[in-house]
mmCIF file of C-alpha atoms and ligand atoms in Angstrom:
data_model
loop_
_atom_site.group_PDB
_atom_site.id
_atom_site.type_symbol
_atom_site.label_atom_id
_atom_site.label_comp_id
_atom_site.label_asym_id
_atom_site.label_seq_id
_atom_site.Cartn_x
_atom_site.Cartn_y
_atom_site.Cartn_z
ATOM 1 C CA UNK Y 8 22.887 -18.583 -31.690
ATOM 2 C CA UNK Y 9 26.791 -18.638 -32.595
ATOM 3 C CA UNK Y 10 28.200 -21.820 -31.138
ATOM 4 C CA UNK Y 11 31.835 -22.203 -32.267
ATOM 5 C CA UNK Y 12 34.316 -19.933 -31.423
ATOM 6 C CA UNK Y 13 38.150 -19.400 -32.143
ATOM 7 C CA UNK Y 14 40.363 -18.389 -29.147
ATOM 8 C CA UNK Y 15 43.636 -17.135 -29.910
ATOM 9 C CA UNK Y 16 46.148 -18.168 -26.845
ATOM 10 C CA UNK Y 17 49.140 -16.337 -26.085
ATOM 11 C CA UNK Y 18 51.196 -18.391 -23.257
ATOM 12 C CA UNK Y 19 53.880 -15.959 -23.251
ATOM 13 C CA UNK Y 20 57.051 -16.011 -20.843
ATOM 14 C CA UNK Y 21 57.786 -16.592 -17.316
ATOM 15 C CA UNK Y 22 54.753 -18.110 -15.424
ATOM 16 C CA UNK Y 23 52.663 -17.463 -18.479
ATOM 17 C CA UNK Y 24 52.653 -21.200 -19.791
ATOM 18 C CA UNK Y 25 52.159 -22.684 -16.250
ATOM 19 C CA UNK Y 26 48.751 -20.455 -15.720
ATOM 20 C CA UNK Y 27 47.674 -20.787 -19.138
ATOM 21 C CA UNK Y 28 47.732 -24.811 -19.220
ATOM 22 C CA UNK Y 29 45.291 -25.400 -16.432
ATOM 23 C CA UNK Y 30 43.068 -22.490 -17.631
ATOM 24 C CA UNK Y 31 42.715 -24.383 -20.960
ATOM 25 C CA UNK Y 32 42.102 -27.700 -19.014
ATOM 26 C CA UNK Y 33 39.507 -26.061 -16.865
ATOM 27 C CA UNK Y 34 37.609 -24.409 -20.115
ATOM 28 C CA UNK Y 35 37.780 -27.939 -21.471
ATOM 29 C CA UNK Y 36 36.069 -29.258 -18.334
ATOM 30 C CA UNK Y 37 33.264 -26.811 -18.904
ATOM 31 C CA UNK Y 38 32.560 -27.347 -22.356
ATOM 32 C CA UNK Y 39 31.612 -31.083 -22.024
ATOM 33 C CA UNK Y 40 28.316 -30.596 -24.030
ATOM 34 C CA UNK Y 41 29.582 -29.356 -27.533
ATOM 35 C CA UNK Y 42 25.884 -28.519 -28.572
ATOM 36 C CA UNK Y 43 25.986 -25.452 -26.082
ATOM 37 C CA UNK Y 44 29.112 -24.060 -27.533
ATOM 38 C CA UNK Y 45 32.731 -24.966 -28.589
ATOM 39 C CA UNK Y 46 35.810 -23.263 -27.836
ATOM 40 C CA UNK Y 47 38.830 -23.847 -30.398
ATOM 41 C CA UNK Y 48 42.046 -22.951 -29.312
ATOM 42 C CA UNK Y 49 44.860 -21.796 -31.369
ATOM 43 C CA UNK Y 50 48.140 -21.340 -29.574
ATOM 44 C CA UNK Y 51 49.988 -18.372 -30.974
ATOM 45 C CA UNK Y 52 53.844 -17.478 -30.320
ATOM 46 C CA UNK Y 53 54.886 -14.051 -29.154
ATOM 47 C CA UNK Y 54 56.852 -12.565 -26.128
ATOM 48 C CA UNK Y 55 60.505 -12.113 -25.087
ATOM 49 C CA UNK Y 56 61.554 -15.886 -25.734
ATOM 50 C CA UNK Y 57 60.193 -15.642 -29.126
ATOM 51 C CA UNK Y 58 62.104 -12.443 -29.674
ATOM 52 C CA UNK Y 59 65.021 -14.302 -28.826
ATOM 53 C CA UNK Y 60 64.246 -17.092 -31.120
ATOM 54 C CA UNK Y 61 62.815 -15.356 -34.479
ATOM 55 C CA UNK Y 62 63.700 -11.816 -33.840
ATOM 56 C CA UNK Y 63 60.157 -10.880 -33.599
ATOM 57 C CA UNK Y 64 58.070 -10.226 -30.469
ATOM 58 C CA UNK Y 65 54.732 -10.476 -32.403
ATOM 59 C CA UNK Y 66 55.008 -12.273 -35.319
ATOM 60 C CA UNK Y 67 52.646 -11.182 -38.207
ATOM 61 C CA UNK Y 68 50.987 -14.275 -38.343
ATOM 62 C CA UNK Y 69 50.433 -14.299 -34.588
ATOM 63 C CA UNK Y 70 48.886 -10.964 -35.130
ATOM 64 C CA UNK Y 71 46.764 -12.039 -37.916
ATOM 65 C CA UNK Y 72 45.325 -14.896 -36.031
ATOM 66 C CA UNK Y 73 44.616 -12.740 -32.964
ATOM 67 C CA UNK Y 74 42.804 -10.268 -35.155
ATOM 68 C CA UNK Y 75 40.530 -12.950 -36.920
ATOM 69 C CA UNK Y 76 39.733 -14.885 -33.549
ATOM 70 C CA UNK Y 77 36.663 -14.170 -31.591
ATOM 71 C CA UNK Y 78 38.661 -13.603 -28.380
ATOM 72 C CA UNK Y 79 42.124 -13.677 -27.153
ATOM 73 C CA UNK Y 80 43.294 -15.153 -24.116
ATOM 74 C CA UNK Y 81 46.649 -14.075 -22.938
ATOM 75 C CA UNK Y 82 48.856 -15.014 -19.753
ATOM 76 C CA UNK Y 83 51.821 -12.683 -19.578
ATOM 77 C CA UNK Y 84 54.532 -11.370 -21.732
ATOM 78 C CA UNK Y 85 58.214 -10.033 -21.342
ATOM 79 C CA UNK Y 86 61.194 -10.886 -19.344
ATOM 80 C CA UNK Y 87 63.530 -8.336 -17.600
ATOM 81 C CA UNK Y 88 66.665 -9.590 -18.986
ATOM 82 C CA UNK Y 89 65.529 -9.798 -22.710
ATOM 83 C CA UNK Y 90 65.051 -6.497 -24.317
ATOM 84 C CA UNK Y 91 64.965 -4.572 -27.503
ATOM 85 C CA UNK Y 92 68.535 -3.092 -28.423
ATOM 86 C CA UNK Y 93 67.229 0.200 -27.333
ATOM 87 C CA UNK Y 94 66.747 -1.129 -23.801
ATOM 88 C CA UNK Y 95 63.040 -0.967 -23.721
ATOM 89 C CA UNK Y 96 60.951 -3.893 -22.260
ATOM 90 C CA UNK Y 97 59.437 -6.316 -24.844
ATOM 91 C CA UNK Y 98 55.518 -5.809 -24.229
ATOM 92 C CA UNK Y 99 53.539 -7.316 -27.073
ATOM 93 C CA UNK Y 100 50.468 -7.150 -25.019
ATOM 94 C CA UNK Y 101 50.612 -3.276 -25.557
ATOM 95 C CA UNK Y 102 51.262 -3.383 -29.062
ATOM 96 C CA UNK Y 103 48.154 -5.656 -29.537
ATOM 97 C CA UNK Y 104 46.156 -2.801 -27.654
ATOM 98 C CA UNK Y 105 47.505 -0.222 -30.139
ATOM 99 C CA UNK Y 106 47.294 -2.619 -33.187
ATOM 100 C CA UNK Y 107 43.611 -4.093 -32.385
ATOM 101 C CA UNK Y 108 42.331 -0.587 -30.852
ATOM 102 C CA UNK Y 109 41.643 -1.943 -27.491
ATOM 103 C CA UNK Y 110 40.725 1.235 -25.910
ATOM 104 C CA UNK Y 111 38.774 -0.079 -22.996
ATOM 105 C CA UNK Y 112 40.722 -1.709 -20.164
ATOM 106 C CA UNK Y 113 38.381 -3.299 -17.910
ATOM 107 C CA UNK Y 114 39.782 -3.866 -14.599
ATOM 108 C CA UNK Y 115 37.139 -5.265 -12.201
ATOM 109 C CA UNK Y 116 37.895 -4.750 -8.264
ATOM 110 C CA UNK Y 117 35.778 -7.546 -6.523
ATOM 111 C CA UNK Y 118 36.834 -8.601 -3.171
ATOM 112 C CA UNK Y 119 35.485 -12.112 -2.886
ATOM 113 C CA UNK Y 120 36.783 -12.940 0.367
ATOM 114 C CA UNK Y 121 37.022 -10.089 3.089
ATOM 115 C CA UNK Y 122 39.910 -11.802 4.774
ATOM 116 C CA UNK Y 123 42.021 -11.186 1.725
ATOM 117 C CA UNK Y 124 41.753 -7.527 1.506
ATOM 118 C CA UNK Y 125 44.044 -5.231 3.457
ATOM 119 C CA UNK Y 126 40.960 -3.167 4.385
ATOM 120 C CA UNK Y 127 38.456 -3.491 7.149
ATOM 121 C CA UNK Y 128 35.339 -4.006 5.359
ATOM 122 C CA UNK Y 129 32.278 -3.385 7.304
ATOM 123 C CA UNK Y 130 29.956 -6.336 7.314
ATOM 124 C CA UNK Y 131 27.198 -4.925 5.253
ATOM 125 C CA UNK Y 132 29.497 -3.323 2.432
ATOM 126 C CA UNK Y 133 30.574 -5.229 -0.711
ATOM 127 C CA UNK Y 134 33.584 -3.900 -2.743
ATOM 128 C CA UNK Y 135 32.377 -4.787 -6.396
ATOM 129 C CA UNK Y 136 33.505 -2.017 -9.045
ATOM 130 C CA UNK Y 137 35.038 -1.781 -12.097
ATOM 131 C CA UNK Y 138 37.781 0.438 -13.333
ATOM 132 C CA UNK Y 139 38.096 1.140 -17.004
ATOM 133 C CA UNK Y 140 41.502 2.393 -18.182
ATOM 134 C CA UNK Y 141 41.887 3.845 -21.537
ATOM 135 C CA UNK Y 142 44.503 1.721 -23.173
ATOM 136 C CA UNK Y 143 45.652 3.222 -26.593
ATOM 137 C CA UNK Y 144 46.674 6.862 -25.881
ATOM 138 C CA UNK Y 145 47.111 9.261 -22.650
ATOM 139 C CA UNK Y 146 50.436 9.275 -21.478
ATOM 140 C CA UNK Y 147 51.379 5.928 -23.087
ATOM 141 C CA UNK Y 148 51.139 7.659 -26.465
ATOM 142 C CA UNK Y 149 54.795 8.359 -26.999
ATOM 143 C CA UNK Y 150 55.791 5.207 -25.002
ATOM 144 C CA UNK Y 151 59.084 4.113 -26.206
ATOM 145 C CA UNK Y 152 59.544 7.364 -28.200
ATOM 146 C CA UNK Y 153 59.805 10.182 -25.798
ATOM 147 C CA UNK Y 154 62.684 12.618 -26.333
ATOM 148 C CA UNK Y 155 65.488 12.501 -24.017
ATOM 149 C CA UNK Y 156 68.379 15.235 -24.432
ATOM 150 C CA UNK Y 157 71.206 15.892 -22.114
ATOM 151 C CA UNK Y 158 69.127 17.858 -19.361
ATOM 152 C CA UNK Y 159 65.633 17.431 -20.641
ATOM 153 C CA UNK Y 160 63.227 14.588 -21.394
ATOM 154 C CA UNK Y 161 59.550 14.679 -22.689
ATOM 155 C CA UNK Y 162 56.525 12.571 -23.253
ATOM 156 C CA UNK Y 163 53.406 13.537 -25.029
ATOM 157 C CA UNK Y 164 49.885 13.039 -23.202
ATOM 158 C CA UNK Y 165 47.289 12.705 -25.971
ATOM 159 C CA UNK Y 166 43.373 12.592 -25.998
ATOM 160 C CA UNK Y 167 41.432 12.234 -29.065
ATOM 161 C CA UNK Y 168 37.728 12.839 -29.435
ATOM 162 C CA UNK Y 169 37.426 9.685 -31.300
ATOM 163 C CA UNK Y 170 38.795 7.180 -28.727
ATOM 164 C CA UNK Y 171 37.316 9.214 -25.584
ATOM 165 C CA UNK Y 172 33.733 8.961 -27.142
ATOM 166 C CA UNK Y 173 34.136 5.276 -27.524
ATOM 167 C CA UNK Y 174 35.550 4.942 -24.127
ATOM 168 C CA UNK Y 175 32.844 6.859 -22.407
ATOM 169 C CA UNK Y 176 30.157 5.161 -24.556
ATOM 170 C CA UNK Y 177 31.686 1.776 -23.549
ATOM 171 C CA UNK Y 178 31.644 2.814 -19.754
ATOM 172 C CA UNK Y 179 27.992 3.774 -19.853
ATOM 173 C CA UNK Y 180 26.832 0.736 -21.615
ATOM 174 C CA UNK Y 181 28.924 -1.373 -19.053
ATOM 175 C CA UNK Y 182 27.247 0.460 -15.916
ATOM 176 C CA UNK Y 183 23.665 -0.287 -17.579
ATOM 177 C CA UNK Y 184 24.537 -4.074 -17.974
ATOM 178 C CA UNK Y 185 25.886 -4.082 -14.462
ATOM 179 C CA UNK Y 186 22.593 -2.346 -13.282
ATOM 180 C CA UNK Y 187 20.355 -4.975 -15.244
ATOM 181 C CA UNK Y 188 22.457 -7.689 -13.594
ATOM 182 C CA UNK Y 189 22.160 -6.063 -10.165
ATOM 183 C CA UNK Y 190 25.947 -5.699 -9.854
ATOM 184 C CA UNK Y 191 25.974 -2.124 -9.813
ATOM 185 C CA UNK Y 192 23.955 1.272 -9.118
ATOM 186 C CA UNK Y 193 24.168 2.604 -12.353
ATOM 187 C CA UNK Y 194 26.856 5.262 -11.546
ATOM 188 C CA UNK Y 195 29.870 6.431 -13.681
ATOM 189 C CA UNK Y 196 32.541 8.616 -12.372
ATOM 190 C CA UNK Y 197 35.310 10.189 -14.693
ATOM 191 C CA UNK Y 198 38.645 10.416 -12.971
ATOM 192 C CA UNK Y 199 40.744 12.997 -14.354
ATOM 193 C CA UNK Y 200 42.758 16.246 -13.314
ATOM 194 C CA UNK Y 201 40.685 18.828 -15.156
ATOM 195 C CA UNK Y 202 41.583 21.509 -12.775
ATOM 196 C CA UNK Y 203 45.335 21.179 -13.725
ATOM 197 C CA UNK Y 204 45.576 20.075 -17.482
ATOM 198 C CA UNK Y 205 43.627 21.480 -20.512
ATOM 199 C CA UNK Y 206 43.824 18.082 -22.103
ATOM 200 C CA UNK Y 207 41.826 16.727 -18.914
ATOM 201 C CA UNK Y 208 39.300 19.465 -19.328
ATOM 202 C CA UNK Y 209 38.849 18.268 -22.806
ATOM 203 C CA UNK Y 210 38.401 14.668 -21.634
ATOM 204 C CA UNK Y 211 35.967 15.785 -18.936
ATOM 205 C CA UNK Y 212 33.750 17.761 -21.554
ATOM 206 C CA UNK Y 213 33.624 14.705 -23.718
ATOM 207 C CA UNK Y 214 32.391 12.808 -20.938
ATOM 208 C CA UNK Y 215 29.793 15.173 -19.740
ATOM 209 C CA UNK Y 216 28.474 15.383 -23.393
ATOM 210 C CA UNK Y 217 28.411 11.654 -23.620
ATOM 211 C CA UNK Y 218 26.482 11.337 -20.326
ATOM 212 C CA UNK Y 219 23.523 13.216 -21.936
ATOM 213 C CA UNK Y 220 22.904 10.015 -24.174
ATOM 214 C CA UNK Y 221 22.449 7.777 -20.918
ATOM 215 C CA UNK Y 222 19.987 9.589 -18.653
ATOM 216 C CA UNK Y 223 19.332 6.483 -16.803
ATOM 217 C CA UNK Y 224 23.040 6.543 -15.612
ATOM 218 C CA UNK Y 225 24.216 8.902 -12.868
ATOM 219 C CA UNK Y 226 27.431 10.604 -14.134
ATOM 220 C CA UNK Y 227 29.843 12.795 -12.275
ATOM 221 C CA UNK Y 228 33.631 13.520 -12.134
ATOM 222 C CA UNK Y 229 36.594 13.256 -9.785
ATOM 223 C CA UNK Y 230 40.048 14.059 -9.593
ATOM 224 C CA UNK Y 231 42.613 11.296 -9.677
ATOM 225 C CA UNK Y 232 44.101 12.149 -6.267
ATOM 226 C CA UNK Y 233 40.786 12.273 -4.584
ATOM 227 C CA UNK Y 234 39.694 9.015 -6.170
ATOM 228 C CA UNK Y 235 42.822 7.082 -4.653
ATOM 229 C CA UNK Y 236 41.764 8.119 -0.969
ATOM 230 C CA UNK Y 237 38.118 7.097 -2.073
ATOM 231 C CA UNK Y 238 39.442 3.812 -3.041
ATOM 232 C CA UNK Y 239 40.498 3.156 0.277
ATOM 233 C CA UNK Y 240 38.230 5.027 2.362
ATOM 234 C CA UNK Y 241 34.832 4.217 0.835
ATOM 235 C CA UNK Y 242 35.231 1.683 -2.207
ATOM 236 C CA UNK Y 243 31.956 -0.123 -1.565
ATOM 237 C CA UNK Y 244 30.323 3.169 -2.797
ATOM 238 C CA UNK Y 245 31.764 2.709 -6.420
ATOM 239 C CA UNK Y 246 30.309 1.363 -9.345
ATOM 240 C CA UNK Y 247 32.231 2.390 -12.617
ATOM 241 C CA UNK Y 248 35.398 4.524 -12.978
ATOM 242 C CA UNK Y 249 36.553 5.606 -16.429
ATOM 243 C CA UNK Y 250 39.964 7.129 -16.724
ATOM 244 C CA UNK Y 251 43.090 7.622 -18.827
ATOM 245 C CA UNK Y 252 45.834 5.375 -19.738
ATOM 246 C CA UNK Y 253 48.442 6.296 -17.065
ATOM 247 C CA UNK Y 254 46.127 6.964 -14.112
ATOM 248 C CA UNK Y 255 44.408 3.734 -14.908
ATOM 249 C CA UNK Y 256 47.600 2.101 -14.696
ATOM 250 C CA UNK Y 257 48.015 3.135 -11.430
ATOM 251 C CA UNK Y 258 44.600 2.967 -9.811
ATOM 252 C CA UNK Y 259 44.284 -0.432 -11.068
ATOM 253 C CA UNK Y 260 47.332 -1.802 -9.209
ATOM 254 C CA UNK Y 261 45.721 -0.019 -6.121
ATOM 255 C CA UNK Y 262 42.532 -1.963 -6.884
ATOM 256 C CA UNK Y 263 44.506 -5.220 -7.141
ATOM 257 C CA UNK Y 264 45.859 -4.362 -3.824
ATOM 258 C CA UNK Y 265 42.345 -3.999 -2.338
ATOM 259 C CA UNK Y 266 41.611 -7.578 -3.573
ATOM 260 C CA UNK Y 267 44.448 -9.276 -2.091
ATOM 261 C CA UNK Y 268 47.379 -8.979 -4.732
ATOM 262 C CA UNK Y 269 48.116 -9.365 -8.200
ATOM 263 C CA UNK Y 270 47.536 -12.980 -8.020
ATOM 264 C CA UNK Y 271 43.643 -12.507 -7.867
ATOM 265 C CA UNK Y 272 43.044 -9.587 -10.245
ATOM 266 C CA UNK Y 273 41.816 -10.347 -13.721
ATOM 267 C CA UNK Y 274 41.413 -7.811 -16.780
ATOM 268 C CA UNK Y 275 40.205 -7.353 -20.307
ATOM 269 C CA UNK Y 276 41.257 -5.068 -23.017
ATOM 270 C CA UNK Y 277 38.228 -4.283 -25.125
ATOM 271 C CA UNK Y 278 37.830 -2.721 -28.807
ATOM 272 C CA UNK Y 279 34.882 -2.615 -31.107
ATOM 273 C CA UNK Y 280 35.996 -5.925 -32.915
ATOM 274 C CA UNK Y 281 38.463 -7.589 -30.407
ATOM 275 C CA UNK Y 282 39.095 -8.536 -27.060
ATOM 276 C CA UNK Y 283 42.025 -9.717 -24.777
ATOM 277 C CA UNK Y 284 41.617 -11.244 -21.495
ATOM 278 C CA UNK Y 285 44.677 -11.463 -19.346
ATOM 279 C CA UNK Y 286 45.547 -11.319 -15.553
ATOM 280 C CA UNK Y 287 46.725 -7.991 -14.343
ATOM 281 C CA UNK Y 288 50.147 -9.255 -13.172
ATOM 282 C CA UNK Y 289 53.318 -9.882 -15.372
ATOM 283 C CA UNK Y 290 55.260 -12.879 -16.025
ATOM 284 C CA UNK Y 291 56.806 -13.140 -12.468
ATOM 285 C CA UNK Y 292 60.089 -14.559 -13.263
ATOM 286 C CA UNK Y 293 61.085 -14.746 -9.554
ATOM 287 C CA UNK Y 294 58.620 -17.631 -9.275
ATOM 288 C CA UNK Y 295 58.854 -19.350 -12.668
ATOM 289 C CA UNK Y 296 58.918 -23.226 -12.821
ATOM 290 C CA UNK Y 297 58.377 -23.527 -9.034
ATOM 291 C CA UNK Y 298 54.636 -24.448 -9.097
ATOM 292 C CA UNK Y 299 53.943 -21.397 -6.982
ATOM 293 C CA UNK Y 300 52.144 -18.831 -9.343
ATOM 294 C CA UNK Y 301 48.649 -18.203 -8.161
ATOM 295 C CA UNK Y 302 46.471 -19.052 -11.509
ATOM 296 C CA UNK Y 303 43.425 -17.427 -9.980
ATOM 297 C CA UNK Y 304 43.721 -14.014 -11.877
ATOM 298 C CA UNK Y 305 44.252 -16.074 -15.154
ATOM 299 C CA UNK Y 306 41.291 -18.040 -14.446
ATOM 300 C CA UNK Y 307 39.201 -15.400 -13.733
ATOM 301 C CA UNK Y 308 39.994 -13.696 -16.777
ATOM 302 C CA UNK Y 309 38.923 -16.670 -18.802
ATOM 303 C CA UNK Y 310 35.554 -16.388 -16.943
ATOM 304 C CA UNK Y 311 35.445 -12.919 -17.947
ATOM 305 C CA UNK Y 312 35.846 -13.913 -21.456
ATOM 306 C CA UNK Y 313 33.224 -16.420 -21.353
ATOM 307 C CA UNK Y 314 30.896 -13.701 -20.226
ATOM 308 C CA UNK Y 315 31.783 -11.251 -23.027
ATOM 309 C CA UNK Y 316 31.588 -14.024 -25.553
ATOM 310 C CA UNK Y 317 28.176 -15.103 -24.286
ATOM 311 C CA UNK Y 318 26.804 -11.282 -24.045
ATOM 312 C CA UNK Y 319 28.376 -10.454 -27.288
ATOM 313 C CA UNK Y 320 27.148 -13.453 -29.318
ATOM 314 C CA UNK Y 321 23.788 -13.895 -27.331
ATOM 315 C CA UNK Y 322 24.812 -17.558 -26.179
ATOM 316 C CA UNK Y 323 23.279 -17.857 -22.587
ATOM 317 C CA UNK Y 324 25.417 -21.143 -21.933
ATOM 318 C CA UNK Y 325 28.684 -19.191 -22.072
ATOM 319 C CA UNK Y 326 27.302 -16.632 -19.763
ATOM 320 C CA UNK Y 327 26.323 -19.671 -17.350
ATOM 321 C CA UNK Y 328 29.267 -21.229 -17.284
ATOM 322 C CA UNK Y 329 31.036 -17.826 -16.628
ATOM 323 C CA UNK Y 330 29.236 -17.456 -13.525
ATOM 324 C CA UNK Y 331 29.859 -21.153 -12.386
ATOM 325 C CA UNK Y 332 33.595 -20.567 -12.934
ATOM 326 C CA UNK Y 333 33.577 -17.469 -11.071
ATOM 327 C CA UNK Y 334 31.838 -19.263 -8.265
ATOM 328 C CA UNK Y 335 33.958 -21.952 -8.018
ATOM 329 C CA UNK Y 336 36.984 -19.404 -7.664
ATOM 330 C CA UNK Y 337 34.961 -17.519 -4.817
ATOM 331 C CA UNK Y 338 34.093 -20.981 -3.033
ATOM 332 C CA UNK Y 339 37.607 -22.324 -3.042
ATOM 333 C CA UNK Y 340 39.171 -18.934 -1.571
ATOM 334 C CA UNK Y 341 37.509 -19.220 1.504
ATOM 335 C CA UNK Y 342 39.674 -22.332 2.447
ATOM 336 C CA UNK Y 343 43.372 -21.034 3.126
ATOM 337 C CA UNK Y 344 44.636 -24.533 2.231
ATOM 338 C CA UNK Y 345 43.650 -23.884 -1.458
ATOM 339 C CA UNK Y 346 45.707 -20.746 -1.744
ATOM 340 C CA UNK Y 347 49.158 -20.122 -2.946
ATOM 341 C CA UNK Y 348 51.664 -18.436 -1.014
ATOM 342 C CA UNK Y 349 50.808 -14.620 -2.031
ATOM 343 C CA UNK Y 350 47.558 -15.084 -0.226
ATOM 344 C CA UNK Y 351 49.339 -16.629 2.645
ATOM 345 C CA UNK Y 352 48.598 -20.195 1.967
ATOM 346 C CA UNK Y 353 51.028 -22.937 0.957
ATOM 347 C CA UNK Y 354 49.230 -24.605 -1.847
ATOM 348 C CA UNK Y 355 51.035 -25.341 -5.161
ATOM 349 C CA UNK Y 356 49.489 -23.908 -8.360
ATOM 350 C CA UNK Y 357 48.333 -27.232 -9.149
ATOM 351 C CA UNK Y 358 46.698 -27.525 -5.848
ATOM 352 C CA UNK Y 359 44.782 -24.573 -6.426
ATOM 353 C CA UNK Y 360 43.661 -25.532 -9.817
ATOM 354 C CA UNK Y 361 42.744 -29.225 -8.570
ATOM 355 C CA UNK Y 362 40.603 -27.413 -5.930
ATOM 356 C CA UNK Y 363 38.815 -25.272 -8.694
ATOM 357 C CA UNK Y 364 38.406 -28.238 -10.831
ATOM 358 C CA UNK Y 365 36.774 -30.175 -8.097
ATOM 359 C CA UNK Y 366 34.376 -27.402 -7.211
ATOM 360 C CA UNK Y 367 33.579 -26.744 -10.596
ATOM 361 C CA UNK Y 368 32.837 -30.581 -11.276
ATOM 362 C CA UNK Y 369 30.308 -30.403 -8.588
ATOM 363 C CA UNK Y 370 28.485 -27.600 -10.220
ATOM 364 C CA UNK Y 371 28.461 -29.085 -13.740
ATOM 365 C CA UNK Y 372 27.158 -32.629 -12.520
ATOM 366 C CA UNK Y 373 24.241 -32.925 -10.981
HETATM 367 P P1 LIG P 412 55.047 -6.167 -15.637
HETATM 368 O O1 LIG P 412 55.890 -5.003 -15.463
HETATM 369 O O2 LIG P 412 55.019 -7.035 -16.752
HETATM 370 O O3 LIG P 412 53.419 -6.098 -15.198
HETATM 371 P P2 LIG P 412 55.657 -6.412 -12.914
HETATM 372 O O4 LIG P 412 57.288 -6.135 -12.870
HETATM 373 O O5 LIG P 412 54.835 -5.509 -12.092
HETATM 374 O O6 LIG P 412 55.550 -7.020 -14.069
HETATM 375 P P3 LIG P 412 55.079 -8.962 -11.877
HETATM 376 O O7 LIG P 412 55.654 -10.025 -12.965
HETATM 377 O O8 LIG P 412 53.526 -8.986 -12.039
HETATM 378 O O9 LIG P 412 55.848 -7.644 -12.048
HETATM 379 O O10 LIG P 412 55.552 -9.427 -10.415
HETATM 380 C C1 LIG P 412 55.390 -8.545 -9.471
HETATM 381 C C2 LIG P 412 55.539 -9.601 -7.943
HETATM 382 O O11 LIG P 412 54.158 -10.165 -7.641
HETATM 383 C C3 LIG P 412 56.490 -10.536 -7.951
HETATM 384 O O12 LIG P 412 57.350 -10.712 -7.106
HETATM 385 C C4 LIG P 412 55.835 -11.579 -8.518
HETATM 386 O O13 LIG P 412 56.558 -13.037 -7.878
HETATM 387 C C5 LIG P 412 54.538 -11.557 -7.961
HETATM 388 N N1 LIG P 412 53.493 -12.153 -8.729
HETATM 389 C C6 LIG P 412 52.981 -11.762 -9.913
HETATM 390 N N2 LIG P 412 52.077 -12.584 -10.272
HETATM 391 C C7 LIG P 412 51.816 -13.506 -9.503
HETATM 392 C C8 LIG P 412 51.140 -14.550 -9.440
HETATM 393 N N3 LIG P 412 50.323 -15.007 -10.371
HETATM 394 N N4 LIG P 412 51.142 -15.413 -8.250
HETATM 395 C C9 LIG P 412 52.231 -15.379 -7.572
HETATM 396 N N5 LIG P 412 52.970 -14.159 -7.275
HETATM 397 C C10 LIG P 412 52.781 -13.358 -8.620
#
């Protein structure tokens, strides 16, 4: 059983360092018994401030460390006032997805406390589904390279068989794992616009072919506009959704809204060899340095990392600690005194972190 893991840590810009530091403290608190596992953190520079300093937003050395690590923990990168010369935003997190071929953007939509959701959730219903956003191609294929002329602009949507097969295989396997763990009913929906675009009919055809290899999982397809409606009307019926990059970008923000906002929405970008765990939100420069950032999305992303490492390397202690950490977050979210302003509370980042640490300590020390 593998016990020692290298974790590449990107603190990034804006509120990034403010939410990463307490996340690493919490991970240190969890790994008090080194006979079970050890996470070795390697901080690596990247982002808008790094671009100002060195002229490189993602230095080669940082990419190299990320590639050879067991997992990558990332806060947020990019700042509105620091841009490349052509005016485009600095987003090394997107470069990482492309470089490491992290095709599966995993966005769990789990409503921990009904009071934080804008929906009226019936008492017997639970919102717990996962949106998988393809993260290397789709309408982001020509990102930063679109053609703009005086009276016309063009971007290309690209769907490949190779990536789509990997993506759908990932989605069915995730549905299987969720079913085994009693988290889902074993159901995958392909979200597309196959009635309007040939590229999406191609996407759906590959999905239907892959579905034949997973007869224990129910497979169906839905148009993206209808899915937007279902996510609001009956999100408790959903299990695993899989979609193209741009559709996934938009729907995952809707999913974050259902959960109570960006401050609580975690994510992972997963490929065959590497995985990045990061909150769905950006660098939030408007609240930088004020101790106001909600650290929950970042800490939940770290819990996702522990579970992924545990399942990948067969170390059950990591899975147990992932559950303990997520449970601690769920517990503290019931008390408004523990919540930051974005969730209607008045706690500072440090106070929310202290509450999670307190809850965690009572679970790890008998
Ligand atoms: P990006 O383009 O990098 O995804 P964005 O422009 O969508 O970023 P964010 O940086 O995510 O924007 O911020 C959007 C809003 O949400 C801002 O008002 C910000 O303060 C708020 N916000 C984002 N993350 C958090 C957080 N962790 N805690 C509290 N508020 C947050």
